[in-house]
Short mmCIF file of C-alpha atoms in Angstrom, two decimals:
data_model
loop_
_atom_site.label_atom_id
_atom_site.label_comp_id
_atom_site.label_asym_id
_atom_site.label_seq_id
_atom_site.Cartn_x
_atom_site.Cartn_y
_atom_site.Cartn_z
CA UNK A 1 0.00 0.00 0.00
CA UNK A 2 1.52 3.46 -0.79
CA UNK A 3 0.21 7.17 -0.19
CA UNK A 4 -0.95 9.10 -3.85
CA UNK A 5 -1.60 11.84 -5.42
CA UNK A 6 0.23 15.06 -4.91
CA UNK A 7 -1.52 18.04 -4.49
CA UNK A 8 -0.32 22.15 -3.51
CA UNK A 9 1.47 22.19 -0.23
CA UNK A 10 -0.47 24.07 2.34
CA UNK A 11 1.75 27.28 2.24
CA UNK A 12 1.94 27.89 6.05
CA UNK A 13 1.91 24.09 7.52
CA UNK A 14 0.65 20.88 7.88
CA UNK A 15 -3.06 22.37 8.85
CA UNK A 16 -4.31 25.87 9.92
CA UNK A 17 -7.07 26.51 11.87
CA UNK A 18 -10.30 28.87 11.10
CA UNK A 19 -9.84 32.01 12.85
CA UNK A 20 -11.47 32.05 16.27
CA UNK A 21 -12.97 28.30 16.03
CA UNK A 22 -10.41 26.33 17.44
CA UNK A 23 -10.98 24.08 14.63
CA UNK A 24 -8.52 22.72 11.43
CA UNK A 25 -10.57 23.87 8.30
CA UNK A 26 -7.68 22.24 6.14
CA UNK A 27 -5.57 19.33 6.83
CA UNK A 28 -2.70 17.11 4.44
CA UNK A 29 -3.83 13.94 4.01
CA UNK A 30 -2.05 10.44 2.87
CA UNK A 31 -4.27 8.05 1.13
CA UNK A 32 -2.66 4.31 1.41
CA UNK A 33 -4.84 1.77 -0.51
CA UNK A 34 -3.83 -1.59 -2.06
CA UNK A 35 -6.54 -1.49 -4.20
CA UNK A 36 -6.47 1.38 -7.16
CA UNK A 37 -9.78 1.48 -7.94
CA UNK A 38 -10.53 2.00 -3.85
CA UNK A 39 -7.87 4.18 -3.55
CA UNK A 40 -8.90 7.05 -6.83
CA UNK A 41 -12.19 6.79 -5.84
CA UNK A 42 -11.30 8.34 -2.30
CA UNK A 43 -8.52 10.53 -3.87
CA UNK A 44 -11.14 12.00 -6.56
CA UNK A 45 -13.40 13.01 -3.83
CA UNK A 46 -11.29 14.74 -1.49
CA UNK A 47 -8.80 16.44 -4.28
CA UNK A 48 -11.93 18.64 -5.18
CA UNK A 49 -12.32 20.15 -1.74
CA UNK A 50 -10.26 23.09 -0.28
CA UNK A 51 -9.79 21.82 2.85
CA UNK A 52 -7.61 18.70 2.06
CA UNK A 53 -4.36 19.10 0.59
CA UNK A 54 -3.13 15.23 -0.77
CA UNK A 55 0.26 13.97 -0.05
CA UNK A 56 2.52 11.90 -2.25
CA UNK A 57 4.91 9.33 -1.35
CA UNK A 58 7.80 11.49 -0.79
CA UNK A 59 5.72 13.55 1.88
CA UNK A 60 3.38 10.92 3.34
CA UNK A 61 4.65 10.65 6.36
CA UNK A 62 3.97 14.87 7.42
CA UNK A 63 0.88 14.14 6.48
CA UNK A 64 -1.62 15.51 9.49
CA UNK A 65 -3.55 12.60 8.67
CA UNK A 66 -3.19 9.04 7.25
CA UNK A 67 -6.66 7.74 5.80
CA UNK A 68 -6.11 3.72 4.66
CA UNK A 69 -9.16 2.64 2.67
CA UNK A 70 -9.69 -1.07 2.41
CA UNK A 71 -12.37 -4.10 2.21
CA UNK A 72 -11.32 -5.68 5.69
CA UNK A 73 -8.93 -5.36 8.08
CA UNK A 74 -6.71 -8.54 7.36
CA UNK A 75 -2.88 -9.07 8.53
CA UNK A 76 -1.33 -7.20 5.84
CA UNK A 77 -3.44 -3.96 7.03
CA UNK A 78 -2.82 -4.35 10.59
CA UNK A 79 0.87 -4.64 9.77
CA UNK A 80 0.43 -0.98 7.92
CA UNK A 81 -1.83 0.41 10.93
CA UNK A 82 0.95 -0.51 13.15
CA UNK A 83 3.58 0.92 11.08
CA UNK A 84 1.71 4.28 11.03
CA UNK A 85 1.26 4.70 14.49
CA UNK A 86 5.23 4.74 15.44
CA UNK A 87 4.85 8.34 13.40
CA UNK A 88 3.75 10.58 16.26
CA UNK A 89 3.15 13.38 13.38
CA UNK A 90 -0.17 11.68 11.72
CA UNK A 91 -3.46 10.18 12.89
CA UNK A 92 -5.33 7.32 11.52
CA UNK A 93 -8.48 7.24 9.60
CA UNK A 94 -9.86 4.00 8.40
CA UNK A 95 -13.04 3.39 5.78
CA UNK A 96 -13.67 -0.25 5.78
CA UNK A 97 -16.53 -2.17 4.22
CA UNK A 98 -16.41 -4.45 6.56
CA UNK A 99 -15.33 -4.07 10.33
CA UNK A 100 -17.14 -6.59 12.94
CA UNK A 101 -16.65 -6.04 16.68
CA UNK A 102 -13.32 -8.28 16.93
CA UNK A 103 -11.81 -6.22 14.04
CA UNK A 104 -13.07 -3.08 15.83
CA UNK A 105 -10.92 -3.69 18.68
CA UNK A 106 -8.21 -4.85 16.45
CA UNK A 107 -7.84 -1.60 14.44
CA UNK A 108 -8.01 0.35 17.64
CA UNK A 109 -5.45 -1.36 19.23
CA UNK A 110 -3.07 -0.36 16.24
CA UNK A 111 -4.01 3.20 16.78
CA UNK A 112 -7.07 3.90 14.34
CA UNK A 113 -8.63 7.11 15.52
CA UNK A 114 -11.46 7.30 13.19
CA UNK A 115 -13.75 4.43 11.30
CA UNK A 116 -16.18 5.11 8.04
CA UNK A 117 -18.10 2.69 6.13
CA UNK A 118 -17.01 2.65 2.58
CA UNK A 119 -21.23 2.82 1.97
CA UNK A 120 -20.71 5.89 3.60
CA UNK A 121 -18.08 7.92 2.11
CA UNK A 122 -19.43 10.29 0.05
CA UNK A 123 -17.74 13.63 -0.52
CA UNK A 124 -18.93 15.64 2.75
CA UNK A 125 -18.68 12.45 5.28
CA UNK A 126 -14.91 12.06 4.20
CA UNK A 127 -14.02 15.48 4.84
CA UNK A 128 -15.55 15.65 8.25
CA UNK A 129 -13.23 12.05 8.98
CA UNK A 130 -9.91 14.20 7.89
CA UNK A 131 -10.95 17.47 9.31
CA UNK A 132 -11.84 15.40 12.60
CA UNK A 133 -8.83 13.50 12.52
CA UNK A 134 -6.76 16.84 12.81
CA UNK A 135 -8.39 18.00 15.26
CA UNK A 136 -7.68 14.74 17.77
CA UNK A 137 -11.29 13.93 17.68
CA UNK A 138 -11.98 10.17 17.36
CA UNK A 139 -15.23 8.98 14.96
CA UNK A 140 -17.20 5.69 14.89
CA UNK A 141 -20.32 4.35 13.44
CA UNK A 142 -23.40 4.13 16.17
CA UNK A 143 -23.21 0.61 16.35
CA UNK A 144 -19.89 -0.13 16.80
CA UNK A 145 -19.62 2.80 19.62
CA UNK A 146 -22.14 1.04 21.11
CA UNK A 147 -20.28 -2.38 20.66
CA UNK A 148 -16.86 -0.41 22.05
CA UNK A 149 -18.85 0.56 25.06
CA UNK A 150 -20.42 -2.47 25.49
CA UNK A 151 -16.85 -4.07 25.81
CA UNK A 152 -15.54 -1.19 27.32
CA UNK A 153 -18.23 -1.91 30.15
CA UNK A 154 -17.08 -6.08 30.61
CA UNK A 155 -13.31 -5.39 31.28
CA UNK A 156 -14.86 -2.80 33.53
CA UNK A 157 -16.70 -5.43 35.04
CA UNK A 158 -13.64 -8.15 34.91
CA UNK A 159 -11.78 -5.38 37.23
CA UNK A 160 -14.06 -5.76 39.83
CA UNK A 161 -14.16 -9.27 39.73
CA UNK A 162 -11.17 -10.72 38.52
CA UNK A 163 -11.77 -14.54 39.61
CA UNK A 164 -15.45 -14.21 37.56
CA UNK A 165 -15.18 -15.43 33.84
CA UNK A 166 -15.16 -12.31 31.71
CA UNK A 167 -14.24 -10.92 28.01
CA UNK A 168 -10.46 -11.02 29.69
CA UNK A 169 -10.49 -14.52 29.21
CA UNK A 170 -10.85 -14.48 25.43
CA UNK A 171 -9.10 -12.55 23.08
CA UNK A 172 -11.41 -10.69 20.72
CA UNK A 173 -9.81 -12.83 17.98
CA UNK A 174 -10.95 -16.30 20.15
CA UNK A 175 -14.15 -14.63 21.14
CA UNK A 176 -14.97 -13.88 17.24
CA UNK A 177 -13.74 -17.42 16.53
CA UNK A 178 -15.95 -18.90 19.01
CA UNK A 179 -18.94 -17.19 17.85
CA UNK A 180 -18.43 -18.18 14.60
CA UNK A 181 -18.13 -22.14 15.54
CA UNK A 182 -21.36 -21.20 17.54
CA UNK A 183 -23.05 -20.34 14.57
CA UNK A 184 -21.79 -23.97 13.09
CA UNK A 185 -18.99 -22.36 10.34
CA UNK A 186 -15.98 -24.56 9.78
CA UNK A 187 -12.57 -23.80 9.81
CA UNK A 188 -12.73 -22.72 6.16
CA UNK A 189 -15.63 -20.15 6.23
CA UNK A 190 -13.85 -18.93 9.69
CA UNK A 191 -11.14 -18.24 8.11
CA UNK A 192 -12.81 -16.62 5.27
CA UNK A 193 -14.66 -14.26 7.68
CA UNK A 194 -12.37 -13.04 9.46
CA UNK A 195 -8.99 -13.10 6.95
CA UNK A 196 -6.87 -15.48 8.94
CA UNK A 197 -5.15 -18.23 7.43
CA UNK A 198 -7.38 -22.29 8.14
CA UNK A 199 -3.59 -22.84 10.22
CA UNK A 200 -4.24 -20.12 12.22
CA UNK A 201 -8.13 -21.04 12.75
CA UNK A 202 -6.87 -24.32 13.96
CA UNK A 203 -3.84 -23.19 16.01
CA UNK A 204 -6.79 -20.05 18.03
CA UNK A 205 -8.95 -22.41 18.47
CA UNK A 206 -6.46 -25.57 19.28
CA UNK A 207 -5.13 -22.88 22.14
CA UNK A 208 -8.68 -21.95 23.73
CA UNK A 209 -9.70 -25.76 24.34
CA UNK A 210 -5.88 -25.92 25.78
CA UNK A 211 -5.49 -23.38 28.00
CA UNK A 212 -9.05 -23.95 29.44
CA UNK A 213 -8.81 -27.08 29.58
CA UNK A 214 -12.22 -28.27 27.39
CA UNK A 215 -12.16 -31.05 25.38
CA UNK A 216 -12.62 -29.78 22.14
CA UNK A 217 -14.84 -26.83 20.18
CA UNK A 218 -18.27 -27.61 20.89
CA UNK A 219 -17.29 -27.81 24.64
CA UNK A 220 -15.83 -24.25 24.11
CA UNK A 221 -18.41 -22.73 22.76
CA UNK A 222 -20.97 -23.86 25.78
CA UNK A 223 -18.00 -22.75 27.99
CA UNK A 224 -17.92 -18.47 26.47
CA UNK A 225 -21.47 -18.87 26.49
CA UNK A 226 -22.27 -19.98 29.93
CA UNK A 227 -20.28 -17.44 30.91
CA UNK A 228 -21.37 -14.55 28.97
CA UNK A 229 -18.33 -14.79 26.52
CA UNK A 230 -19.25 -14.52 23.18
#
C-alpha cells in the first residue's frame, strides 16, 4: 500500500485553523490503498475540496492525517496500521466495508482514531473524517460505539471481579472465533470471515480448548457462552 496523489502544499503548515474556532478547516492527508480502484475513488473526492491538501509518497509521512481505505482489516493492514502509528506526526483514519466487533478492537489497538463505512463515504462524510482527525477527535459508526462501550463496560466489570469469567479470558480474535463455531462455520468459512489463514483457525482455536482445559470446540463454545463470553 503506498500514499498518492500530490496536491499544492499548504503554504503555512501541515493544517491551519479557522480564525477564532479552534478548529482545522484544512488538513494534508495520505491516502494508502492496495486497491487502485478504492484508492482514486477516495482521492477523486477529497482532491476537489479546499480543505484537504493530498500527499505523495515522498511527503506521506507529514501528512496531518493518514486515511487507509480497504475491504477488511486482514494481517497485511494491521501490519500498515501498526507501522503508522510509530509516526507521532499523523493520525489514523480508516473506511472499511467491513469491520465486525473483533476487528473493531483490532484496528483500535493499532491506533485507528477514526472508522467510516465505505457505503458511507461520500464527498462531505470524508471530509468531516480528515478534518476530525486533525483535530484529535476520534469517529465511529453508532453501532460499533455502542459495541466499544459495550466491551468497554465487561473489562470494567472483569476489574471488579477478577476470579469471575469475563471478556479477559478471550481474546477478541478467540471470542470472534468462538462465535463463529457457535453459529456452526468450519474452519474454512472462519477463516474466510475473518482473513486469517485455516492454520491459524486451527492453532486459536487448538489454544482456547488448551489453555481452558475443554475437550474440544463444541465444549468451548458452551463454555464463552455460559459465561457470557461470546
Amino acid at each position: 500500500m503506498s500514499a498518492v496523489i500530490s496536491r499544492e502544499p499548504d503554504p503555512v503548515g501541515l493544517w491551519h485553523r479557522a480564525a477564532g474556532s479552534g478548529r482545522p478547516d484544512r488538513a494534508t492527508v495520505a491516502v494508502y490503498a492496495a486497491d487502485p480502484i478504492l484508492r482514486v475513488g477516495v482521492v477523486q473526492q477529497l482532491r476537489r475540496r479546499p480543505e484537504v491538501d493530498l500527499l505523495d509518497d515522498t511527503d506521506a509521512e507529514r501528512a496531518q492525517v493518514s486515511l487507509v481505505v480497504v475491504d477488511n482489516v486482514d494481517d497485511d493492514v494491521a501490519a500498515l496500521l501498526h507501522r503508522l502509528r510509530i509516526n507521532t506526526v499523523t493520525r489514523t483514519g480508516l473506511v472499511v466495508g467491513t469491520l465486525g466487533s473483533g476487528g473493531l478492537q483490532r484496528v483500535i489497538e493499532c491506533g485507528v482514531a477514526a472508522v467510516l463505512r465505505r457505503t458511507e463515504a461520500d464527498q462531505d462524510h470524508l471530509v468531516h473524517l480528515v478534518l476530525a482527525i486533525a483535530n484529535g477527535e476520534g469517529v465511529l459508526p453508532g453501532d460499533l460505539l455502542g459495541t466499544l462501550l459495550t466491551h468497554v463496560g465487561s473489562l470494567q466489570r472483569s476489574q471488579l471481579d477478577p476470579r469471575g469469567p469475563s471478556l479477559s479470558t478471550l481474546t477478541t480474535r478467540e471470542a470472534d472465533m468462538l462465535r463463529l463455531v457457535s453459529e456452526g462455520l468450519d474452519t474454512a468459512e472462519i477463516a474466510r470471515k475473518t482473513a486469517y489463514s485455516e492454520r491459524t483457525v486451527k492453532n486459536v482455536l487448538h489454544e482456547i480448548t488448551t489453555r481452558l482445559q475443554l475437550r474440544n470446540r463444541a465444549h468451548a463454545v458452551g463454555y464463552a457462552l455460559r459465561n457470557g463470553l461470546i
